[in-house]
mmCIF file with all atom_site columns, C-alpha atoms in Angstrom:
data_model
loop_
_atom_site.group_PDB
_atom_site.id
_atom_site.type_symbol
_atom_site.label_atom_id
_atom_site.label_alt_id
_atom_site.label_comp_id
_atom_site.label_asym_id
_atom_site.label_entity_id
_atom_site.label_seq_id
_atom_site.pdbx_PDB_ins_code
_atom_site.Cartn_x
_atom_site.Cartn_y
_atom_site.Cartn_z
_atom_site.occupancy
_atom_site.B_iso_or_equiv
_atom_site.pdbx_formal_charge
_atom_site.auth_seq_id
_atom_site.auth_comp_id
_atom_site.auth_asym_id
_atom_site.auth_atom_id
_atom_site.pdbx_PDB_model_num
ATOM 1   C CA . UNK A 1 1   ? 233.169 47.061 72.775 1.00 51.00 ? 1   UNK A CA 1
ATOM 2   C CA . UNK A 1 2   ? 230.632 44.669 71.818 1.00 54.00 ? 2   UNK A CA 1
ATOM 3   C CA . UNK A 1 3   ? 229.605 43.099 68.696 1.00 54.00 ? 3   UNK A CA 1
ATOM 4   C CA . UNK A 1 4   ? 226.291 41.563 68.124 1.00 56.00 ? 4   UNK A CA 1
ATOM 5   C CA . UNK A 1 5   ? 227.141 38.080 66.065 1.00 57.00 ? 5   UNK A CA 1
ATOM 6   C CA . UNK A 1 6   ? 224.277 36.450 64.623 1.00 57.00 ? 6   UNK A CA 1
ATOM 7   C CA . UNK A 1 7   ? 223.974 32.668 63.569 1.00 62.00 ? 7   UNK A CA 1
ATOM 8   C CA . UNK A 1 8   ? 224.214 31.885 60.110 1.00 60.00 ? 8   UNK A CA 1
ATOM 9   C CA . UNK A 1 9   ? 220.593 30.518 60.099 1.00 61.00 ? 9   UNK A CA 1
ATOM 10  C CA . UNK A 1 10  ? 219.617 34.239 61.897 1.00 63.00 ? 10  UNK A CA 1
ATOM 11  C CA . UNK A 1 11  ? 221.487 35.871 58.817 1.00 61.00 ? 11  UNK A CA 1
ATOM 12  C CA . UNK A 1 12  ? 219.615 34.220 56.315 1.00 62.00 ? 12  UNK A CA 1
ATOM 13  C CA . UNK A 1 13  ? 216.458 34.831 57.321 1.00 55.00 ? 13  UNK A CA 1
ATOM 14  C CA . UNK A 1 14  ? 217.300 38.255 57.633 1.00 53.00 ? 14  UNK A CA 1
ATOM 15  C CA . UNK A 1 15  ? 218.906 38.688 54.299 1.00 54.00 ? 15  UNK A CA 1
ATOM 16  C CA . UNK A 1 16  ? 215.717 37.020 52.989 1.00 52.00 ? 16  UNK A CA 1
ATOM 17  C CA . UNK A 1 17  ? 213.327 38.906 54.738 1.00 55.00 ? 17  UNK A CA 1
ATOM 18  C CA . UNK A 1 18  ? 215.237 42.133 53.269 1.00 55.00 ? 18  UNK A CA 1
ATOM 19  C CA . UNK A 1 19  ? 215.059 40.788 50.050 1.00 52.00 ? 19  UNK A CA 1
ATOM 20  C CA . UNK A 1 20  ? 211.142 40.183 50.038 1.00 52.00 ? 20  UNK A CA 1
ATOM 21  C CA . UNK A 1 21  ? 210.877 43.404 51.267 1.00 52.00 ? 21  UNK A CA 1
ATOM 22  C CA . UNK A 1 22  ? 212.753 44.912 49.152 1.00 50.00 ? 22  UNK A CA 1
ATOM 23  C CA . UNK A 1 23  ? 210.498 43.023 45.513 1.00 51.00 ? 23  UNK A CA 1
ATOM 24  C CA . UNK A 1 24  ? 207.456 43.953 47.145 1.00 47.00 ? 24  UNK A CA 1
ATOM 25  C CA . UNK A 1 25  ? 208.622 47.955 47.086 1.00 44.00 ? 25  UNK A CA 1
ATOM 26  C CA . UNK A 1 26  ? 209.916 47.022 43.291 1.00 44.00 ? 26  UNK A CA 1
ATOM 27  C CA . UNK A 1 27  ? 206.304 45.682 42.305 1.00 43.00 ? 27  UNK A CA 1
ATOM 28  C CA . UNK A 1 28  ? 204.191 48.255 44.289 1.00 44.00 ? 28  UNK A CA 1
ATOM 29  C CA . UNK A 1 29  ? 205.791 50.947 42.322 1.00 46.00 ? 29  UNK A CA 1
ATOM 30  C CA . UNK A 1 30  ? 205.105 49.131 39.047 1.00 55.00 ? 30  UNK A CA 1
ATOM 31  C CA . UNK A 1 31  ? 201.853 50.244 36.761 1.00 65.00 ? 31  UNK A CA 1
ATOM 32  C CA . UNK A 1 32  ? 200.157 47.101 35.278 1.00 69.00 ? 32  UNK A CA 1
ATOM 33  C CA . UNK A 1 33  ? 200.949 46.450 31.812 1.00 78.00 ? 33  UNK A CA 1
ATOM 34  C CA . UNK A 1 34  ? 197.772 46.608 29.452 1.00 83.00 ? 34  UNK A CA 1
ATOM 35  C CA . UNK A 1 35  ? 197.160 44.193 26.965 1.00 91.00 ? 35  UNK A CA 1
ATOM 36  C CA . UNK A 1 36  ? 199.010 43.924 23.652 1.00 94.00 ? 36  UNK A CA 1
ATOM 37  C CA . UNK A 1 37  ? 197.732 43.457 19.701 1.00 96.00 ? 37  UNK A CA 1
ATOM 38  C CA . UNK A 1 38  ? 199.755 42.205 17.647 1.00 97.00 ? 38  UNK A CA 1
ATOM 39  C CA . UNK A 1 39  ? 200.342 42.449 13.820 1.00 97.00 ? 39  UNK A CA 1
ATOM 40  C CA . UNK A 1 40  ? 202.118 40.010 11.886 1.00 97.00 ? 40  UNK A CA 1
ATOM 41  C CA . UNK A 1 41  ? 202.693 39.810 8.232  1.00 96.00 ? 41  UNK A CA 1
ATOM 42  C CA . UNK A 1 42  ? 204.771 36.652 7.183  1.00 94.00 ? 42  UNK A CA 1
ATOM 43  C CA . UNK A 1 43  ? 207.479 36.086 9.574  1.00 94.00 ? 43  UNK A CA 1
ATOM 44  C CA . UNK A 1 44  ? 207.247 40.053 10.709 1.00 96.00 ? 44  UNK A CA 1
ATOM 45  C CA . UNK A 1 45  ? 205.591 40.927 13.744 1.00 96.00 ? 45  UNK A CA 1
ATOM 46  C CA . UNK A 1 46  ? 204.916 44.254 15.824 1.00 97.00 ? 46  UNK A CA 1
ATOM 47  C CA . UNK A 1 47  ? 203.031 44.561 19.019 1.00 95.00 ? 47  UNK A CA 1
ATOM 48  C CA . UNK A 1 48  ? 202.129 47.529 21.085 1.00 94.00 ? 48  UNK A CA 1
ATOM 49  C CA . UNK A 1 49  ? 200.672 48.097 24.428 1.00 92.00 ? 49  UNK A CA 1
ATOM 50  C CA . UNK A 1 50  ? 197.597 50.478 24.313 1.00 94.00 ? 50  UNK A CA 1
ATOM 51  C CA . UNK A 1 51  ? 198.051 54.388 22.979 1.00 93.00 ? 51  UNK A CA 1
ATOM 52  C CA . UNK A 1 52  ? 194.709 54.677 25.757 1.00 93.00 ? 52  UNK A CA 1
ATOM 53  C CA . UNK A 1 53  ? 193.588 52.364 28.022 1.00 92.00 ? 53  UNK A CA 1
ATOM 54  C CA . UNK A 1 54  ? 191.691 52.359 31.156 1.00 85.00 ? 54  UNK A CA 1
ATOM 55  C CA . UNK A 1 55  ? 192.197 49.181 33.262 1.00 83.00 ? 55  UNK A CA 1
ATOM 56  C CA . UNK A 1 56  ? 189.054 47.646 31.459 1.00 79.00 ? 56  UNK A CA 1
ATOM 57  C CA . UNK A 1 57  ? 186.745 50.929 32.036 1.00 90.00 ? 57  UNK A CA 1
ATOM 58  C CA . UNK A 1 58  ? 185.136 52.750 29.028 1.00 92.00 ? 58  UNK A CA 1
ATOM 59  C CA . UNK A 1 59  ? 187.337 55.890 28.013 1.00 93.00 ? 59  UNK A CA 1
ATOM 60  C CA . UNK A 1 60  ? 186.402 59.341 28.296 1.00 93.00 ? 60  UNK A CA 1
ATOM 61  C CA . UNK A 1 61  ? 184.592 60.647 25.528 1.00 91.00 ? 61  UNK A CA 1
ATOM 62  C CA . UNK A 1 62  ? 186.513 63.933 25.690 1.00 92.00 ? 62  UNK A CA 1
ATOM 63  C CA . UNK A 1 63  ? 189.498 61.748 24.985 1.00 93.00 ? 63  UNK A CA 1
ATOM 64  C CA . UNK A 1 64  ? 188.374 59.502 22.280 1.00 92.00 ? 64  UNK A CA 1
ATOM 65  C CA . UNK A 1 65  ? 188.881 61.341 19.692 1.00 91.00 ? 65  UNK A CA 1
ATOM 66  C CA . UNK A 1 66  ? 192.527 62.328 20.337 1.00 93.00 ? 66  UNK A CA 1
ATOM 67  C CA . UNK A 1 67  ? 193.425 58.887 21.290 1.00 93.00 ? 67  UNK A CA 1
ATOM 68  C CA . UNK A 1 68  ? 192.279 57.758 17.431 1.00 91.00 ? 68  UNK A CA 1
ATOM 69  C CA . UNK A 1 69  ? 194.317 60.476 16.041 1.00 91.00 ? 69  UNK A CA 1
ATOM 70  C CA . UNK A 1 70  ? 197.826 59.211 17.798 1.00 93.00 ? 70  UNK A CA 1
ATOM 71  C CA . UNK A 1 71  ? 200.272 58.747 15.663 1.00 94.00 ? 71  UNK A CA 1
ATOM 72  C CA . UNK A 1 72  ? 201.250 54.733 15.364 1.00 94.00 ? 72  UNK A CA 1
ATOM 73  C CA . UNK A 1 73  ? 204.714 54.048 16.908 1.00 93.00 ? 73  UNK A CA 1
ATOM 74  C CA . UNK A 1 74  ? 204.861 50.860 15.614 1.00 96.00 ? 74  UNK A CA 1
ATOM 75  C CA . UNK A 1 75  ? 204.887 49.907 11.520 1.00 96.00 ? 75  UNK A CA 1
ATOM 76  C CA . UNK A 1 76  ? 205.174 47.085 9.411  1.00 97.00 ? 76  UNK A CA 1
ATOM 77  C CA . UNK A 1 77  ? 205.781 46.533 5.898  1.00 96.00 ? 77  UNK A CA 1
ATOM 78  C CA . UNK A 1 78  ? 203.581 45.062 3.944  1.00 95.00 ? 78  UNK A CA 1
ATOM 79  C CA . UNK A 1 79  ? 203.320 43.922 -0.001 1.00 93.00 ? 79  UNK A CA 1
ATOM 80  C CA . UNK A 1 80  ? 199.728 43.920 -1.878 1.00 90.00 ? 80  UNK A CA 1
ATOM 81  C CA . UNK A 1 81  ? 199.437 40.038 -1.944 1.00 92.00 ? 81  UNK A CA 1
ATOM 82  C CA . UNK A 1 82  ? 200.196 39.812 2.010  1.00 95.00 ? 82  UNK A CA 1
ATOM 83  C CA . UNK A 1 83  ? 198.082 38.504 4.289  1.00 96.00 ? 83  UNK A CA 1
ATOM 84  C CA . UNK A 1 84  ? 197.729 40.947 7.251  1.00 96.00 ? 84  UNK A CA 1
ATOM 85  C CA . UNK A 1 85  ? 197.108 38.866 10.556 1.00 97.00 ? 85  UNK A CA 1
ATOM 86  C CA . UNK A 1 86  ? 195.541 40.472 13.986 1.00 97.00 ? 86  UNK A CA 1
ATOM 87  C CA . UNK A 1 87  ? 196.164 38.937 17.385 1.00 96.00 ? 87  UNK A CA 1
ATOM 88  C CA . UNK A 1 88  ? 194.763 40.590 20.612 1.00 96.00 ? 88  UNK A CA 1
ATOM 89  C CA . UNK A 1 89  ? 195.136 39.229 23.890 1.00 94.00 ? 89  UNK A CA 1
ATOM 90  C CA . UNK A 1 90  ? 191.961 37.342 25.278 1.00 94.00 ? 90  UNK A CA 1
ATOM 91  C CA . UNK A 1 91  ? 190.720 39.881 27.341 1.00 91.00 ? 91  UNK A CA 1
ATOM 92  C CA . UNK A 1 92  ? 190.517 42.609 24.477 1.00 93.00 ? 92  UNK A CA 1
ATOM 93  C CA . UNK A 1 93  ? 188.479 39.295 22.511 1.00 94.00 ? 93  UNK A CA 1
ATOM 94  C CA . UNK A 1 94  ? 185.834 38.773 25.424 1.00 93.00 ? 94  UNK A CA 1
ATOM 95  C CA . UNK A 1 95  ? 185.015 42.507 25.287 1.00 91.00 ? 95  UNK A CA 1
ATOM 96  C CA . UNK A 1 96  ? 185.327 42.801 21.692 1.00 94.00 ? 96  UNK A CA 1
ATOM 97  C CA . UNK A 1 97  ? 187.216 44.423 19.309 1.00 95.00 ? 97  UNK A CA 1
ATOM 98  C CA . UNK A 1 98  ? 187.261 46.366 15.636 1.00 95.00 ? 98  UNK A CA 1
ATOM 99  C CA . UNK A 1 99  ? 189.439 47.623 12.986 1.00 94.00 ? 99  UNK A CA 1
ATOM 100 C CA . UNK A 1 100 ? 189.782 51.498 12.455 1.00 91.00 ? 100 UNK A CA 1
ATOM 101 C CA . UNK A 1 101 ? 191.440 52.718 9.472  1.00 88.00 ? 101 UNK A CA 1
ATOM 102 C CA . UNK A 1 102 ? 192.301 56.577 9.637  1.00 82.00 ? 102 UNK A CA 1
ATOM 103 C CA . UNK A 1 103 ? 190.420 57.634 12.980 1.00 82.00 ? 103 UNK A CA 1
ATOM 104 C CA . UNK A 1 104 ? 187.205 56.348 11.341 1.00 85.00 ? 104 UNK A CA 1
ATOM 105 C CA . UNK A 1 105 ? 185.011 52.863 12.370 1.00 86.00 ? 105 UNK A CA 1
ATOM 106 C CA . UNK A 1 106 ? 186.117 50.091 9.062  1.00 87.00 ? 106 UNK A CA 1
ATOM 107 C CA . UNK A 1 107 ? 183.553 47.322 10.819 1.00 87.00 ? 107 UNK A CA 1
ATOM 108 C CA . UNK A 1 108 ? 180.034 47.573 12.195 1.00 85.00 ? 108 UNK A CA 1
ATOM 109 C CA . UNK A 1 109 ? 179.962 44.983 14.885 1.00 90.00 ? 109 UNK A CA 1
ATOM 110 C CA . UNK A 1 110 ? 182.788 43.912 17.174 1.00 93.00 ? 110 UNK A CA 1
ATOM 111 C CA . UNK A 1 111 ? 184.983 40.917 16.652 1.00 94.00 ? 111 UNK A CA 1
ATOM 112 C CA . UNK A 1 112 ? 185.015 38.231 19.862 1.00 95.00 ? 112 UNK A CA 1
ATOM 113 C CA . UNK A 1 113 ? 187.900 36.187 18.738 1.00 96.00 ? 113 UNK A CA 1
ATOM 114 C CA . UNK A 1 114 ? 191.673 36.760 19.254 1.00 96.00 ? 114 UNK A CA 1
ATOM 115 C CA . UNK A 1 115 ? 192.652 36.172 15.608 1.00 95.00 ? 115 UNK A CA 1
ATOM 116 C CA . UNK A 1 116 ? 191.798 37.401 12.495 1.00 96.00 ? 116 UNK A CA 1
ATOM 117 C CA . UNK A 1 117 ? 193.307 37.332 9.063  1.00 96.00 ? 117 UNK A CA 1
ATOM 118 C CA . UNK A 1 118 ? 192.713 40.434 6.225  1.00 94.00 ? 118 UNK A CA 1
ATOM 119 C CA . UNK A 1 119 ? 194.000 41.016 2.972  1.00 94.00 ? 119 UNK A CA 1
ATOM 120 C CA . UNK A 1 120 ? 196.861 43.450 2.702  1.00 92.00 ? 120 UNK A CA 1
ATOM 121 C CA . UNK A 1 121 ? 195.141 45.485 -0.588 1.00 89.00 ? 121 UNK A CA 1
ATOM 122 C CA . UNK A 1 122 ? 191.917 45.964 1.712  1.00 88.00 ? 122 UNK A CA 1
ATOM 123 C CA . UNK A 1 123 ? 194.021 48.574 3.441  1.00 88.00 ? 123 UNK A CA 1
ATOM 124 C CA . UNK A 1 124 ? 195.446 50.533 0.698  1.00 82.00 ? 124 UNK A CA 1
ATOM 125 C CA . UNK A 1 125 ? 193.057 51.860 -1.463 1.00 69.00 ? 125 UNK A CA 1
ATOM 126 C CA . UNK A 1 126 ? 191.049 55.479 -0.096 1.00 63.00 ? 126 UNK A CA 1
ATOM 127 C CA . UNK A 1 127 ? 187.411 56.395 -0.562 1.00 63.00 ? 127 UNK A CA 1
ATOM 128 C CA . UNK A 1 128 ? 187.992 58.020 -3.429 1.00 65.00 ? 128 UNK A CA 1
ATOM 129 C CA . UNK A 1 129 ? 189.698 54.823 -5.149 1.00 64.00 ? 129 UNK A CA 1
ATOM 130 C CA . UNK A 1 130 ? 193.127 56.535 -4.791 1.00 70.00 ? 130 UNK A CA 1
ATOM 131 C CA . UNK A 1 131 ? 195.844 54.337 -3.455 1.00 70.00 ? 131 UNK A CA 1
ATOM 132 C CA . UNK A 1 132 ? 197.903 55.474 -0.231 1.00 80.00 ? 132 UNK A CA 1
ATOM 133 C CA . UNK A 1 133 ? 201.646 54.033 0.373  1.00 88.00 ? 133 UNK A CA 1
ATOM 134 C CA . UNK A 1 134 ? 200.688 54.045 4.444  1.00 91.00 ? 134 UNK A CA 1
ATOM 135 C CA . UNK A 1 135 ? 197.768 53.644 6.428  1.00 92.00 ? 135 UNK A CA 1
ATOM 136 C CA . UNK A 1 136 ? 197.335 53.843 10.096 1.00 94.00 ? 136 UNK A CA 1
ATOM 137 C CA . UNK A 1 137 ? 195.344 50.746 11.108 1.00 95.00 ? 137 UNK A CA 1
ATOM 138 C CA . UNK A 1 138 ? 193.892 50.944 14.918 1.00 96.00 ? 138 UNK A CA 1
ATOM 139 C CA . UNK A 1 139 ? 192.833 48.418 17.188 1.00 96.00 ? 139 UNK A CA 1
ATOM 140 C CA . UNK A 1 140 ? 189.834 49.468 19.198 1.00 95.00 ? 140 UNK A CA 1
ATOM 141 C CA . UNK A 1 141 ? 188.559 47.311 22.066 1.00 95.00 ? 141 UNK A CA 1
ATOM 142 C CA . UNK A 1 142 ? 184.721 47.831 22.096 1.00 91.00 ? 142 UNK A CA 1
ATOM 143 C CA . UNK A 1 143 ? 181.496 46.150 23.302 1.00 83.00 ? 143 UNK A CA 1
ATOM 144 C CA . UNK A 1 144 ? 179.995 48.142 20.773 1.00 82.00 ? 144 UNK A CA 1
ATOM 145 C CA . UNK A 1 145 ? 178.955 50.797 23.092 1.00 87.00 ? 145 UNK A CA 1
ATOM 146 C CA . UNK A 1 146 ? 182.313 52.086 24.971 1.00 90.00 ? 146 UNK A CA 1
ATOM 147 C CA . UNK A 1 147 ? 185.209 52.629 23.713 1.00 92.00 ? 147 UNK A CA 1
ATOM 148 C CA . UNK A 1 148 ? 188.034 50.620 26.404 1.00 94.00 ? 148 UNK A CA 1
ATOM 149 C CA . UNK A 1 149 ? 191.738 50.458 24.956 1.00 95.00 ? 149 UNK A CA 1
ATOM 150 C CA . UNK A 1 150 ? 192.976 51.728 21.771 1.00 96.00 ? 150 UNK A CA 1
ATOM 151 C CA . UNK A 1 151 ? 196.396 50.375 19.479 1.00 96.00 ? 151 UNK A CA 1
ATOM 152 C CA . UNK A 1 152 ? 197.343 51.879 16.736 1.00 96.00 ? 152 UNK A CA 1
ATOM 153 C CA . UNK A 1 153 ? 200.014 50.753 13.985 1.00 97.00 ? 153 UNK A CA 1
ATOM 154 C CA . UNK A 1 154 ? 201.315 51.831 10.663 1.00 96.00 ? 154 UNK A CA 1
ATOM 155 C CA . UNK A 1 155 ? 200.964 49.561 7.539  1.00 96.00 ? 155 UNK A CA 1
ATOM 156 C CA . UNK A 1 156 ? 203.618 50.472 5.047  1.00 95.00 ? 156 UNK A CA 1
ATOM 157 C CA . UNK A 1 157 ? 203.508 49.452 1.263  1.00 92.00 ? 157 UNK A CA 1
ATOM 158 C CA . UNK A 1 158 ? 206.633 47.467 -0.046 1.00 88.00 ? 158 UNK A CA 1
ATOM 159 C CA . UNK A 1 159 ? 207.590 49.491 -2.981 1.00 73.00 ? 159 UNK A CA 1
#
């Protein structure tokens, strides 16, 4: 009977070849994250990957309109006096990005910077001059032509 002894240094290699192997299967299997928004009200913060989002390409247009009427999975609680701060990541900010509040366009032109600050009572108060406990408040990344990557989260009113 034979047995096939290998050096130490042989072993290594091997167990190291096996293990880069073995990450590169791990990673190839992987989807790419997409970029996260963030809301933050004082020291509370929620972020969210997108609810759509295309690697960077414009999104259907036979899916637009149920991607802005996801519900938000993330929420945040918020009193009248806060100060409601946005953060996208940079890449959302080069393309562009607006606010959405209910499914429906809140800004006419896109925003190109990664940070923005609104007051909280801008968000809770309807059309009709009603005021709403909740809002859904969605990020949409936009050159102001396609639509690209969509987050959505709830603001909640501190009772």
């Amino acid at each position: 009977m034979t047995v096939a002894f290998f050096t130490s240094s042989r072993r290594r290699a091997a167990v190291a070849l096996g293990a880069v192997s073995a990450g590169l299967l791990v990673l190839s299997a992987c989807d790419k994250p997409t970029p996260l928004a963030t809301v933050t009200v004082g020291t509370n913060s929620v972020h969210s990957e997108a609810a759509c989002y295309n690697d960077g390409d414009a999104i259907k247009e036979s899916q637009i309109q149920q991607c802005l009427n996801k519900k938000a999975e993330k929420t945040i609680t918020v009193s009248m006096d806060d100060k409601v701060r946005f953060g996208v990541d940079p890449e959302i900010a080069d393309n562009g990005w607006t606010i959405f509040l209910g499914g429906q366009q809140a800004e006419p032109e896109p925003y190109k910077k990664t940070y923005r600050t609104i007051p909280a009572s801008a968000f809770f108060s309807s059309q009709t001059g009603e005021t709403t406990d909740k809002t859904q408040v969605t990020i949409v990344e936009t050159d102001g032509k396609k639509l690209t990557g969509i987050w959505h989260f709830e603001l909640k009113k501190d009772s």
